[in-house]
Coordinates of C-alpha atoms (C1' of nucleotides) in Angstrom, one line a residue:
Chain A
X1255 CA 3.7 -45.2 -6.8
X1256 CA 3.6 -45.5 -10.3
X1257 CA 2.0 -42.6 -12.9
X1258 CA -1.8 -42.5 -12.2
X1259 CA -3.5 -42.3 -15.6
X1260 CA -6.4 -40.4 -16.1
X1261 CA -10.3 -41.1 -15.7
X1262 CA -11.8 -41.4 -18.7
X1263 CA -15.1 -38.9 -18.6
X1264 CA -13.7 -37.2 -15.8
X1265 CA -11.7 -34.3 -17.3
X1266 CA -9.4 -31.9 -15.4
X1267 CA -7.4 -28.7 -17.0
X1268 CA -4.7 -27.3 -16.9
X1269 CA -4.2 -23.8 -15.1
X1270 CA -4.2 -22.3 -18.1
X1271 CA -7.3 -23.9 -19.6
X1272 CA -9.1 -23.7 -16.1
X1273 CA -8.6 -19.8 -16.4
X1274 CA -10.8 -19.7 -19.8
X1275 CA -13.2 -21.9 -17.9
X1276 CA -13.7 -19.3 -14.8
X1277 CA -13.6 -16.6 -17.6
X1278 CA -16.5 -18.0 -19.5
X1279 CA -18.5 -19.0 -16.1
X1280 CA -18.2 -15.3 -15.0
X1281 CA -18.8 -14.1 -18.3
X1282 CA -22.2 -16.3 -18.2
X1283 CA -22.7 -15.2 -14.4
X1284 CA -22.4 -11.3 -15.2
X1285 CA -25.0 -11.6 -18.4
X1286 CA -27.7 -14.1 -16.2
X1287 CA -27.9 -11.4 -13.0
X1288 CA -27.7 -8.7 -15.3
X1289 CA -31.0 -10.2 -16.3
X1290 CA -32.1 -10.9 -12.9
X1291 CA -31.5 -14.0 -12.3
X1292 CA -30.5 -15.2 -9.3
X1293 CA -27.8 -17.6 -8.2
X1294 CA -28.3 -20.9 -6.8
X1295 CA -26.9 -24.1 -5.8
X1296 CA -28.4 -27.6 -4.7
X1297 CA -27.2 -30.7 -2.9
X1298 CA -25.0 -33.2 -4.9
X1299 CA -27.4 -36.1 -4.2
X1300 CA -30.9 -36.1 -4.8
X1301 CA -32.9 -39.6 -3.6
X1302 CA -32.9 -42.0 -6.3
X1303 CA -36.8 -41.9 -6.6
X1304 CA -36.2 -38.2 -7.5
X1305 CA -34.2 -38.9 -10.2
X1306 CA -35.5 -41.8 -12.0
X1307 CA -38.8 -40.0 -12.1
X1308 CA -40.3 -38.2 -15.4
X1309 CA -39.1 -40.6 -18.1
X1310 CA -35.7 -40.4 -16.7
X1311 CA -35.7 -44.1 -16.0
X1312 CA -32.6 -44.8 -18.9
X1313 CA -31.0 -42.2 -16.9
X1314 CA -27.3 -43.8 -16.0
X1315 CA -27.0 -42.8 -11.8
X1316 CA -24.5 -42.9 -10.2
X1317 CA -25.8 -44.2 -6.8
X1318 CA -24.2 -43.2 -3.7
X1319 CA -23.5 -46.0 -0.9
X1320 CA -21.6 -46.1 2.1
X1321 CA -17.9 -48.3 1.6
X1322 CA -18.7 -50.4 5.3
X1323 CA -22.3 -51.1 4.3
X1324 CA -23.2 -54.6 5.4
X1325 CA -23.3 -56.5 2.3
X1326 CA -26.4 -56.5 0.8
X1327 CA -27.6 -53.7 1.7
X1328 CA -30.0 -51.4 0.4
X1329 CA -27.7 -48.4 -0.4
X1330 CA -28.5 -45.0 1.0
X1331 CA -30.8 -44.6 -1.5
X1332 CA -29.4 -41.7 -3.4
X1333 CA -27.4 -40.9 -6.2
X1334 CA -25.5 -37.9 -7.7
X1335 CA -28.0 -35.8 -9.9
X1336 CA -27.1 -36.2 -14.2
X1337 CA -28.7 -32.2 -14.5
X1338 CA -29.9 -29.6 -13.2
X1339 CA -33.2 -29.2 -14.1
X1340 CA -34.4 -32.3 -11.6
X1341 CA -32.7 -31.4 -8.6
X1342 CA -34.3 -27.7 -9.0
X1343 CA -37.9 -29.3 -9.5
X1344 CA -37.0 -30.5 -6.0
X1345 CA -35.6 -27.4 -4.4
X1346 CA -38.5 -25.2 -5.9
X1347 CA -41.4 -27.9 -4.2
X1348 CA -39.3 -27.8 -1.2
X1349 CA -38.8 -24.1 -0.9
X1350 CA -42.2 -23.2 -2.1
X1351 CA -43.2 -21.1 1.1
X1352 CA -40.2 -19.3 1.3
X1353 CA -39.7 -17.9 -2.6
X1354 CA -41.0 -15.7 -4.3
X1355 CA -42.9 -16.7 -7.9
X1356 CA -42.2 -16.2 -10.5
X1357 CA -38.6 -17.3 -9.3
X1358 CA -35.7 -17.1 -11.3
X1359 CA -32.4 -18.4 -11.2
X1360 CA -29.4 -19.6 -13.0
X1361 CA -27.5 -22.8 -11.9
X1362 CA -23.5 -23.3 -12.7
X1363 CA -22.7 -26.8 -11.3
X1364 CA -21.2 -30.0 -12.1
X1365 CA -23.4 -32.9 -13.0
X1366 CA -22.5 -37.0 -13.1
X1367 CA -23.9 -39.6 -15.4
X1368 CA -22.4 -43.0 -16.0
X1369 CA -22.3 -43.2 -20.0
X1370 CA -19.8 -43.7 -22.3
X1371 CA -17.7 -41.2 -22.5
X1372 CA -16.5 -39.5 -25.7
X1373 CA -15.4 -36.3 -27.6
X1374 CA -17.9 -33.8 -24.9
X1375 CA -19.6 -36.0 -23.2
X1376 CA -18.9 -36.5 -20.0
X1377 CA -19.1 -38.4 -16.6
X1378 CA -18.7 -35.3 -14.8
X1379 CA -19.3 -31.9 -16.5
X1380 CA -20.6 -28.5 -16.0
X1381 CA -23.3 -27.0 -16.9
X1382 CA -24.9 -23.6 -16.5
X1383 CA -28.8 -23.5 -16.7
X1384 CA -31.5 -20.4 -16.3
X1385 CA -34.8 -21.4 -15.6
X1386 CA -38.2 -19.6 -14.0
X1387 CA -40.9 -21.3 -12.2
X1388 CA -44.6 -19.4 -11.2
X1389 CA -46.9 -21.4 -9.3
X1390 CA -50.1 -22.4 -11.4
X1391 CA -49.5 -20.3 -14.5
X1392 CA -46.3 -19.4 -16.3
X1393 CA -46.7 -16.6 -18.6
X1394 CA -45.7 -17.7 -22.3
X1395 CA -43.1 -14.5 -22.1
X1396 CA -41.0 -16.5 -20.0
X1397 CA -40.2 -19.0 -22.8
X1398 CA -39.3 -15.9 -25.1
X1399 CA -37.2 -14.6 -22.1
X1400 CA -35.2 -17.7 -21.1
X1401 CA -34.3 -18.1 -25.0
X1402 CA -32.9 -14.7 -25.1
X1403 CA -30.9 -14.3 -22.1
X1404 CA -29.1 -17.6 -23.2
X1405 CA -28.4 -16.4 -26.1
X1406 CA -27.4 -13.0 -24.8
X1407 CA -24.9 -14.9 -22.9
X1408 CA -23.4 -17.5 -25.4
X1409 CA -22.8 -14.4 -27.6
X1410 CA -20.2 -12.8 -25.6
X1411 CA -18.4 -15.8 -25.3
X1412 CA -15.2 -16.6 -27.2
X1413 CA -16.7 -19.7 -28.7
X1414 CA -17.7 -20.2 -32.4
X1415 CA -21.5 -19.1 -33.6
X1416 CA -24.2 -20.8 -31.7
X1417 CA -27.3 -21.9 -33.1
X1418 CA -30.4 -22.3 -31.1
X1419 CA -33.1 -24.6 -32.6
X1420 CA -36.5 -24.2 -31.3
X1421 CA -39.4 -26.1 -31.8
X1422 CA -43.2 -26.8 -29.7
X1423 CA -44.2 -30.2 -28.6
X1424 CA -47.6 -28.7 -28.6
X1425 CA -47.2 -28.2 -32.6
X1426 CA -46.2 -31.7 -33.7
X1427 CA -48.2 -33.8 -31.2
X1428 CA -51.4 -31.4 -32.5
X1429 CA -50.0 -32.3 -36.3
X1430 CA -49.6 -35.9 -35.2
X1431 CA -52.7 -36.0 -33.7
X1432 CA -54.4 -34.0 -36.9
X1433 CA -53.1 -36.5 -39.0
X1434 CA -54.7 -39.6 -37.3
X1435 CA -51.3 -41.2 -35.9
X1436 CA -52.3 -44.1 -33.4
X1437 CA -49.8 -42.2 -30.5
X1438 CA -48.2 -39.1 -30.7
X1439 CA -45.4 -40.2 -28.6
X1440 CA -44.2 -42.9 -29.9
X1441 CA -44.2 -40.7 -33.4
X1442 CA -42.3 -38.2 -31.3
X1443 CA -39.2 -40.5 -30.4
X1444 CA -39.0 -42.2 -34.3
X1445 CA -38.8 -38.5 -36.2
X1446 CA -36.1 -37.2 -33.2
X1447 CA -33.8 -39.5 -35.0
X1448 CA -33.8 -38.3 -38.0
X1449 CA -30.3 -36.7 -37.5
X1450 CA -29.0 -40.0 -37.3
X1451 CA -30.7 -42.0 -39.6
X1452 CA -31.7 -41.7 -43.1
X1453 CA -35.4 -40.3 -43.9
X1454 CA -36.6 -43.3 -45.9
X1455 CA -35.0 -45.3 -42.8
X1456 CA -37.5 -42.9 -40.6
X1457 CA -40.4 -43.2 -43.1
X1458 CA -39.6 -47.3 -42.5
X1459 CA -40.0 -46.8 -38.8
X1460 CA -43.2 -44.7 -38.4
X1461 CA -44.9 -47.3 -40.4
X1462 CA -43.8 -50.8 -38.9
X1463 CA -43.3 -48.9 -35.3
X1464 CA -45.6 -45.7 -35.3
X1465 CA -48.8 -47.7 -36.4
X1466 CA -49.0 -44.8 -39.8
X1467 CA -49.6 -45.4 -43.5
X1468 CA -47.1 -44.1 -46.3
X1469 CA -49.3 -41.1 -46.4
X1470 CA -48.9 -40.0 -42.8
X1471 CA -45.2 -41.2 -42.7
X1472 CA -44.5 -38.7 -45.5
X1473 CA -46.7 -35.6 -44.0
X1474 CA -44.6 -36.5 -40.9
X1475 CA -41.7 -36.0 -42.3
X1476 CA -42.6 -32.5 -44.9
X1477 CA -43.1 -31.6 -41.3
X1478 CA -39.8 -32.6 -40.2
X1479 CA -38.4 -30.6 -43.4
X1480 CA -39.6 -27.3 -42.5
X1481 CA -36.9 -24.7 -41.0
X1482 CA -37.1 -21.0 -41.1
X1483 CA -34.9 -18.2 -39.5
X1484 CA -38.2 -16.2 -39.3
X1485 CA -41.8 -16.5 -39.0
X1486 CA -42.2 -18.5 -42.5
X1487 CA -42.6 -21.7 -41.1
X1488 CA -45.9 -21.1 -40.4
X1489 CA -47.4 -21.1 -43.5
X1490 CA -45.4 -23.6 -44.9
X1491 CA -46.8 -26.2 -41.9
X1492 CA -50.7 -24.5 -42.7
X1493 CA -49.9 -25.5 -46.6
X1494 CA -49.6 -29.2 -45.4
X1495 CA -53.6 -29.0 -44.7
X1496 CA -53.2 -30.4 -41.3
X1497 CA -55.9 -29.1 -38.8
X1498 CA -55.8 -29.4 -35.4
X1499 CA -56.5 -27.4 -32.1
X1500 CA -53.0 -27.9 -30.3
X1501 CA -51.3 -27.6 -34.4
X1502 CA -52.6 -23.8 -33.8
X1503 CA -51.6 -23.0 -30.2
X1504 CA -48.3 -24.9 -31.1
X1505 CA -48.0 -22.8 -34.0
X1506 CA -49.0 -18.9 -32.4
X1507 CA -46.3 -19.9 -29.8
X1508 CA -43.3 -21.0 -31.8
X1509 CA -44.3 -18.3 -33.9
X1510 CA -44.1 -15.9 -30.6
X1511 CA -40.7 -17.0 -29.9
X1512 CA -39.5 -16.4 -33.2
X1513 CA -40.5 -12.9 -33.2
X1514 CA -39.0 -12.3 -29.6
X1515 CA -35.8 -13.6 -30.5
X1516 CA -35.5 -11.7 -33.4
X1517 CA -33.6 -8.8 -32.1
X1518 CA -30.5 -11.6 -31.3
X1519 CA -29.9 -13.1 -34.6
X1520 CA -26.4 -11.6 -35.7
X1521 CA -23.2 -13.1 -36.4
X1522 CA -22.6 -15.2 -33.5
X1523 CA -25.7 -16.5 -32.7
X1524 CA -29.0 -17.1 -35.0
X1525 CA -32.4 -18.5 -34.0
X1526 CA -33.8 -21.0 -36.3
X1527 CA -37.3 -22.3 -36.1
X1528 CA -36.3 -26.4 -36.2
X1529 CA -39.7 -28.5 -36.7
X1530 CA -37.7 -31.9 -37.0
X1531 CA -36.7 -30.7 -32.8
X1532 CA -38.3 -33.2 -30.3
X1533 CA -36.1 -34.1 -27.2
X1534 CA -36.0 -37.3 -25.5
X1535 CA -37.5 -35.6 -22.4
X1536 CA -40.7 -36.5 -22.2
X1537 CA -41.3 -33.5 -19.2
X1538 CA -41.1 -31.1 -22.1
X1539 CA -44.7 -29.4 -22.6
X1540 CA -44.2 -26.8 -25.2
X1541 CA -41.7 -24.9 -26.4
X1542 CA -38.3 -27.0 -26.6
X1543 CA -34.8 -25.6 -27.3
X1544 CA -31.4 -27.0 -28.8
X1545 CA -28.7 -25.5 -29.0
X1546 CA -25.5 -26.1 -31.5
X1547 CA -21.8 -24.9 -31.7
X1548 CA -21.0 -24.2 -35.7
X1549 CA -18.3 -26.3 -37.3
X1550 CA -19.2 -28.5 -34.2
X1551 CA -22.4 -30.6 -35.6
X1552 CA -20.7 -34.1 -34.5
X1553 CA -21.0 -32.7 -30.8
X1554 CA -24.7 -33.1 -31.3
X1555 CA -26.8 -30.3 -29.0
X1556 CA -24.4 -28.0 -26.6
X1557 CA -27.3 -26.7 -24.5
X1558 CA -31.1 -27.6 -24.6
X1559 CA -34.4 -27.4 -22.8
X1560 CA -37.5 -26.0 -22.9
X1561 CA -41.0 -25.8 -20.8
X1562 CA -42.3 -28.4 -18.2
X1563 CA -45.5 -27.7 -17.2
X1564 CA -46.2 -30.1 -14.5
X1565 CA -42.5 -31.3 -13.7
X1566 CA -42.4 -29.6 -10.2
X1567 CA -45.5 -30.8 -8.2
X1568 CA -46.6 -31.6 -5.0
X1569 CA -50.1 -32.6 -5.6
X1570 CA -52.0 -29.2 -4.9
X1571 CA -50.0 -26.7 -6.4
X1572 CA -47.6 -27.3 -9.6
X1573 CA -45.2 -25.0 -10.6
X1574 CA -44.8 -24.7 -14.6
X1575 CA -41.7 -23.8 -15.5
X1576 CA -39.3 -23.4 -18.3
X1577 CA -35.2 -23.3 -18.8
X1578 CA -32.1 -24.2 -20.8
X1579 CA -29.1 -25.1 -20.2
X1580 CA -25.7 -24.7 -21.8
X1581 CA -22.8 -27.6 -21.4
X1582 CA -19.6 -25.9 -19.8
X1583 CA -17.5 -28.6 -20.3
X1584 CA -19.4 -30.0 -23.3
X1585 CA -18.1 -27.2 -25.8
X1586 CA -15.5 -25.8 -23.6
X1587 CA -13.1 -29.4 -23.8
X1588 CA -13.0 -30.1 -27.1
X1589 CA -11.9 -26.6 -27.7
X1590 CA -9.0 -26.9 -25.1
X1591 CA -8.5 -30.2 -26.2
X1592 CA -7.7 -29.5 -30.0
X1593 CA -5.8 -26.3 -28.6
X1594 CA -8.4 -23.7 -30.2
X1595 CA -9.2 -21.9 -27.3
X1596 CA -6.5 -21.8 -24.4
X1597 CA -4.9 -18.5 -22.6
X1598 CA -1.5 -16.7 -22.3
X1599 CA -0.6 -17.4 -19.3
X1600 CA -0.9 -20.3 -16.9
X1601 CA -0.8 -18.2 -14.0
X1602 CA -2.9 -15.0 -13.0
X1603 CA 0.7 -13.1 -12.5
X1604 CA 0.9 -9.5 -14.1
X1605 CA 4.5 -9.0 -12.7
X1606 CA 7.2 -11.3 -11.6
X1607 CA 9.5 -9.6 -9.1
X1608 CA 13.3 -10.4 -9.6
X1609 CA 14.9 -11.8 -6.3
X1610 CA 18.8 -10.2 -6.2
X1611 CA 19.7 -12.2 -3.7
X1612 CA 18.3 -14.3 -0.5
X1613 CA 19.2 -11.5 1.8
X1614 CA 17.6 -9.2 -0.1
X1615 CA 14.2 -11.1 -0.4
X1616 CA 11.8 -8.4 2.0
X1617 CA 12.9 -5.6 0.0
X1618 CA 11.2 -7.8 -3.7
X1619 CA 8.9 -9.2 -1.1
X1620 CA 7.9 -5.3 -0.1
X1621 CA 7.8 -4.3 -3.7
X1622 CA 5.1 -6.8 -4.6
X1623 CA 3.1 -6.1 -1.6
X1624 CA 2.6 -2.2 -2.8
X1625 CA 2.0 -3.7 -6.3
X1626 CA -0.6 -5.7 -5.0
X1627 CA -2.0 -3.5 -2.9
X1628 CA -2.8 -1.6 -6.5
X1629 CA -4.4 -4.8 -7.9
X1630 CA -1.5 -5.8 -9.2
X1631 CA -0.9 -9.6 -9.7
X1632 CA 2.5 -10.0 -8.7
X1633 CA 4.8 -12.7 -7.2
X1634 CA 8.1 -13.1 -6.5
X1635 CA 11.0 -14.8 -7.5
X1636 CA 11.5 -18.3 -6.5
X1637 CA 15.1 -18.1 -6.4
X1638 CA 18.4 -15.4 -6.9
X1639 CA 19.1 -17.0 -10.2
X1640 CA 20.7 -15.5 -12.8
X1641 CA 18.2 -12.9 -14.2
X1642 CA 18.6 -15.2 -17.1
X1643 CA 16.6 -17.7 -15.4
X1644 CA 14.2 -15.4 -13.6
X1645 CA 12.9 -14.0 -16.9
X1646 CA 12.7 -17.3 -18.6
X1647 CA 10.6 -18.2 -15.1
X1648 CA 8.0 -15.3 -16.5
X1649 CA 8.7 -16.1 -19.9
X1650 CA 7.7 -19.6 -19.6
X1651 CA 4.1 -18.8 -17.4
X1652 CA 3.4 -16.1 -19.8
X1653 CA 4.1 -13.5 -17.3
X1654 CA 4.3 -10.0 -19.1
X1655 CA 6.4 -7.6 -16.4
X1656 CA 10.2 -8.6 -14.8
X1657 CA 10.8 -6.2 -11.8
X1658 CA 14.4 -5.6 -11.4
X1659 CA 14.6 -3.7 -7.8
X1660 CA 17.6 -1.2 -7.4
X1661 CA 18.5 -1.8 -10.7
X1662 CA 19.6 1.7 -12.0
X1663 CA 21.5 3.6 -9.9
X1664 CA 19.3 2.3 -7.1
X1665 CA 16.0 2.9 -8.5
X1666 CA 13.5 0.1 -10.0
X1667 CA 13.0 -0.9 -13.3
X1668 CA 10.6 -3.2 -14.7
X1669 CA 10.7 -4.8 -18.6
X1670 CA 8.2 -6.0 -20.7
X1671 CA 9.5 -9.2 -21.8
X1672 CA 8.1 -9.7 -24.6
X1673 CA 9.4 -6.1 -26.5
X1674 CA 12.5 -6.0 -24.4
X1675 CA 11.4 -2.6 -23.2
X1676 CA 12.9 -1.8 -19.8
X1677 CA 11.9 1.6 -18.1
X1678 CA 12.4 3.4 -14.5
X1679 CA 9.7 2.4 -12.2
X1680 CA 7.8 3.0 -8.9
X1681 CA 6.0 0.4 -7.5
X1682 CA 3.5 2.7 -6.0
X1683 CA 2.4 4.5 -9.0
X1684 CA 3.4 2.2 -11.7
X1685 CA 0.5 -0.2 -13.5
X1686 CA 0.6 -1.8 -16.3
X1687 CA -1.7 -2.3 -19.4
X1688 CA -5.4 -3.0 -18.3
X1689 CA -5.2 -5.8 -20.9
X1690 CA -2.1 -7.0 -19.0
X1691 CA -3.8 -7.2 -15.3
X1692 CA -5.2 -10.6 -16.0
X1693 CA -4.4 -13.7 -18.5
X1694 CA -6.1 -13.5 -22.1
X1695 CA -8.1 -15.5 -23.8
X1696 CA -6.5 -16.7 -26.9
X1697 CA -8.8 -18.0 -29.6
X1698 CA -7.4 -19.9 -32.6
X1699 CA -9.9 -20.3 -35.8
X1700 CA -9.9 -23.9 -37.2
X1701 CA -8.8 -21.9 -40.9
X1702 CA -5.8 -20.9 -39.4
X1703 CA -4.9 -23.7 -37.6
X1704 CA -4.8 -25.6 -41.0
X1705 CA -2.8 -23.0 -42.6
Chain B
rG1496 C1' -23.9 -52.8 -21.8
rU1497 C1' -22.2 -54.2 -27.4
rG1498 C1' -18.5 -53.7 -31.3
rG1499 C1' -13.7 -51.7 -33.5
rG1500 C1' -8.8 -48.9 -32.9
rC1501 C1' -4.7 -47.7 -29.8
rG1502 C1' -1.1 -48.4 -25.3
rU1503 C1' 7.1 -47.2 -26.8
rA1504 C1' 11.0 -40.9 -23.0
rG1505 C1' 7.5 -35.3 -19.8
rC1506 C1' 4.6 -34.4 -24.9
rU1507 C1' 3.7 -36.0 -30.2
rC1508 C1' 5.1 -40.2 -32.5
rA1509 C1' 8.7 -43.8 -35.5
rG1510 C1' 10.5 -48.7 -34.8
rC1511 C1' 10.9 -53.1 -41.6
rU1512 C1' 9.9 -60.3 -42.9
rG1513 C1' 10.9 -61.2 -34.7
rG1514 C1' 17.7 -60.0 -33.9
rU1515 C1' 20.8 -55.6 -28.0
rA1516 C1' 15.5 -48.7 -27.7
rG1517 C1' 14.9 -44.1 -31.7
rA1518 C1' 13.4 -38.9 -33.6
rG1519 C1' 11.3 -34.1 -32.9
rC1520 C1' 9.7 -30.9 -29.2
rG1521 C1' 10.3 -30.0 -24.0
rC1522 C1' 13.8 -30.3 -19.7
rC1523 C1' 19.0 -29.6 -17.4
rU1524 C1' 24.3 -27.7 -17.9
rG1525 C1' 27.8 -24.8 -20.4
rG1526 C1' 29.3 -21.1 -24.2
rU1527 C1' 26.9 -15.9 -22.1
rU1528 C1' 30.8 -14.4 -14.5
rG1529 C1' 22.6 -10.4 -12.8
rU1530 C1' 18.9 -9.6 -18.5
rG1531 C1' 15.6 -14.7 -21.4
rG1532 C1' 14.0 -15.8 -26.5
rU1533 C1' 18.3 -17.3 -31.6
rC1534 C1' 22.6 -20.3 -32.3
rC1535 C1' 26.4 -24.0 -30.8
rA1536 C1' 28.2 -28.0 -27.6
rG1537 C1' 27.1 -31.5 -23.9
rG1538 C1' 23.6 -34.1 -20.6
rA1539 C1' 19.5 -36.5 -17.9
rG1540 C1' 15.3 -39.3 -18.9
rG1541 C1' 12.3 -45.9 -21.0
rU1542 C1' 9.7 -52.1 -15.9
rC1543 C1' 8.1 -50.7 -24.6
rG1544 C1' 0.5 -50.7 -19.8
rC1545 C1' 0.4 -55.5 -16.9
rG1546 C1' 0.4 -61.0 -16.7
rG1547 C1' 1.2 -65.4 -19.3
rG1548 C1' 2.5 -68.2 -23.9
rU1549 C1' 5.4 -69.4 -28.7
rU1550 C1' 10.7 -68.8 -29.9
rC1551 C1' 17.8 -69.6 -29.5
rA1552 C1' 15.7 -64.5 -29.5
rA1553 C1' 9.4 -60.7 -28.5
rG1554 C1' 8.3 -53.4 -28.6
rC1555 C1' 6.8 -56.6 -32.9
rC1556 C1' 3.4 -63.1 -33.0
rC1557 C1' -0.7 -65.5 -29.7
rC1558 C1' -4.0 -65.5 -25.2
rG1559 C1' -5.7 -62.9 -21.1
rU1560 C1' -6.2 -58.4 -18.4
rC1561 C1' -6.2 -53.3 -17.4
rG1562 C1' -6.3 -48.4 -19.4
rU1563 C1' -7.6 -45.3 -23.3
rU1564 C1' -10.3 -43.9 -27.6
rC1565 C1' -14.1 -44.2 -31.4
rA1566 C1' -19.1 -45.9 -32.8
rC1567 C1' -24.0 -47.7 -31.1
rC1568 C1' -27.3 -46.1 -27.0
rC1569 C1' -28.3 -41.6 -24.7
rC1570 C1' -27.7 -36.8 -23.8
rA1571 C1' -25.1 -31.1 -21.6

RNA sequence: GUGGGCGUAGCUCAGCUGGUAGAGCGCCUGGUUGUGGUCCAGGAGGUCGCGGGUUCAAGCCCCGUCGUUCACCCCA
């Protein structure tokens, strides 16, 4: 059999890289339940009608069918879920009777969608979301809540600054609407591009597509302009002399969030009131959310989401919700990948216990066992090499400790390889560093990776 | 789905106007006979993605195909 090549959009790690992934999910895991969120997990598959409901429709599925189906046939009628929000809709609807509201849980599961892929994106990827649902009314706290648990949790991980862009459908369909445009949403889809494509470009569209005048194509964009790290946006949208009903509710709640989140701007993460912020998504009610990795703009949004008022129900009852998600393998690949983030070891080994010889293999074999028994990672020789080649073994998976049994005068020693140090040791009392008991994560800046 | 770039050793890549396949790193052995990393000497490893064509001769030119990658689209 020749060398397989790999799937493009499907992307596996190595050990190494897979130990910073587990370190950042359990990272994410310990901040979400310290919050109280609990943990869930749904089906792979969701029935297609599930998920090309909502808007979703350009959605790429992957659609499940069976490999002896009679040609022809109809499929099984399912497909593999592209997030997590969908899929939870479901569950919530389905679960209704037996949860208690307002319910709320974090997600940490792969997802599959059938685009192009490219630098983080993905045909399979994890992502981690936090969402709560009520039944009939979600308090507007919960939107302030969600934003700052997430970005609790992306601050304690060893990834660059985030930013978290927030924004309120409720406040640019009300200024849409204040300003006399034909259809809000149509407005809605032409300003979201405006990352890509130049403003007089956008100005272009909202006229020939969004049914405005230059007038309103300007005010829409001196919307789009206005960013604040703090409650100024406000007045600056007022000064625009656009009244509307849903303008001010838009513009109390944004302004709600930004004052909840207040407490989170530092350093590594900073909450910016982003009124160009739309989503495709047209589920999205109120407050929506983007977040971005610094120095990683051409990744486009890392995380996003916001509130869906009406996405989960089953006729009599809806459950309003609101969430966001964060893309595992979205920022956590490319970091891999261009070798800034990675770990020093590829193998969860503290100690390495020297073999002397085959004969002699229960007595290393015994050693580990009481190491272990300490919560000590320890394994043991492959084979009575030279200790040459048994050290290079550690030395090559990063692994910090050698264990020479018997060596003086009969009693152990072990040696940190890396100083050369080599001391009389007992297995059952000896432990080494607590920074030493599991791999590290090793972060590399992109400054000093140029240098 | 549309358009561009790239497929040569395990990895990163070089290979001139077409003329018998290269480097660095890694790996293995020895120097060093239970203590690695440095150094020295030696060694293994290639259907040049695949198929066809042009040519005395193709890694190089042409066509096709597959893979990969970037952009559009869309989004985590």
């Amino acid at each position: 059999m020749s060398k397989p090549t790999p799937l493009s959009g499907f992307p596996e790690l190595l050990p190494a890289q897979r130990f910073v992934e587990q370190a950042v999910t359990d990272r994410l895991r310990r901040t979400f339940e310290l919050h109280g969120f609990a943990s869930l997990e749904t089906r792979a598959v969701e029935p297609m009608d599930q998920l090309l409901r909502k808007g979703e429709t350009s959605k790429e599925v992957y659609v499940l069918h069976r490999l002896q189906e009679e040609t022809g046939g109809q499929g099984t009628g399912m497909g593999l879920h592209f997030d997590l929000t969908v899929p939870f809709a479901r569950y919530v609807l389905e679960n209704a009777g037996r949860l208690e509201f307002p319910f709320r849980r974090y997600q940490i599961q792969r997802a599959w969608r059938g685009e192009r892929p490219q630098e983080g994106r993905f045909r399979e990827f994890t992502q981690a979301d936090i969402d709560v649902v009520a039944r009939d009314v979600l308090p507007f706290h919960f939107d302030v809540e969600v934003a700052r648990v997430m970005a609790e949790a992306l601050s304690a991980l060893p990834l660059p600054p985030m930013r978290l862009r927030v924004n309120n459908r409720k406040l640019i369909e009300g200024f849409y609407r204040g300003i006399g445009a034909p259809d809000p949403a149509v407005v809605i889809t032409i300003v979201d591009k405006l990352d890509k494509l130049p403003a007089e470009e956008v100005a272009r569209l909202l006229v020939d597509d969004g049914g405005l005048d230059e007038a309103q194509a300007k005010q829409c964009l001196a919307l789009a302009e206005i960013e604040s790290t703090d409650g100024s946006f406000a007045d600056r949208v007022r000064d625009l002399g656009v009244r509307h009903e849903l303008l001010d509710t838009g513009l109390e709640e944004l302004a709600a969030v930004m004052r909840g989140c207040e407490s989170v701007n530092g350093d590594r993460f900073q909450v910016v009131a982003s009124l160009s912020l739309a989503r495709g998504l047209d589920y999205y009610t109120g407050t929506v959310f983007e977040i971005y990795m610094d120095g990683f703009e051409n990744l486009k949004s890392v995380g996003g989401g916001g509130r869906y008022d009406a996405l989960a129900s089953d006729g009599k009852t809806t459950y309003p919700g609101v969430g966001i998600s964060f893309g595992i393998s979205r920022t956590l690949v490319p970091l891999l990948q261009r070798g800034l983030l990675g770990s020093d070891r590829s193998v969860p080994s503290a100690v390495l216990v020297a073999l002397a010889d085959e004969e002699s293999r229960p007595d290393s074999d015994a050693i580990a066992q009481r190491l272990r028994a300490r919560g000590i990672a320890t394994e043991v020789a492959a084979n009575p090499q030279k200790f040459g080649k048994q050290i290079r073994y550690a030395e090559r998976r990063g692994i910090p400790f050698v264990w020479f049994p018997g060596a003086g005068d009969g009693t152990d020693q072990v040696k940190d390889i890396r100083s050369g140090d080599q001391v009389d040791a007992d297995p059952g009392t000896w432990s080494p560093p607590d920074e030493d008991r599991t791999p590290r994560i090793v972060v590399t800046t992109e400054n000093e990776e140029q240098q």
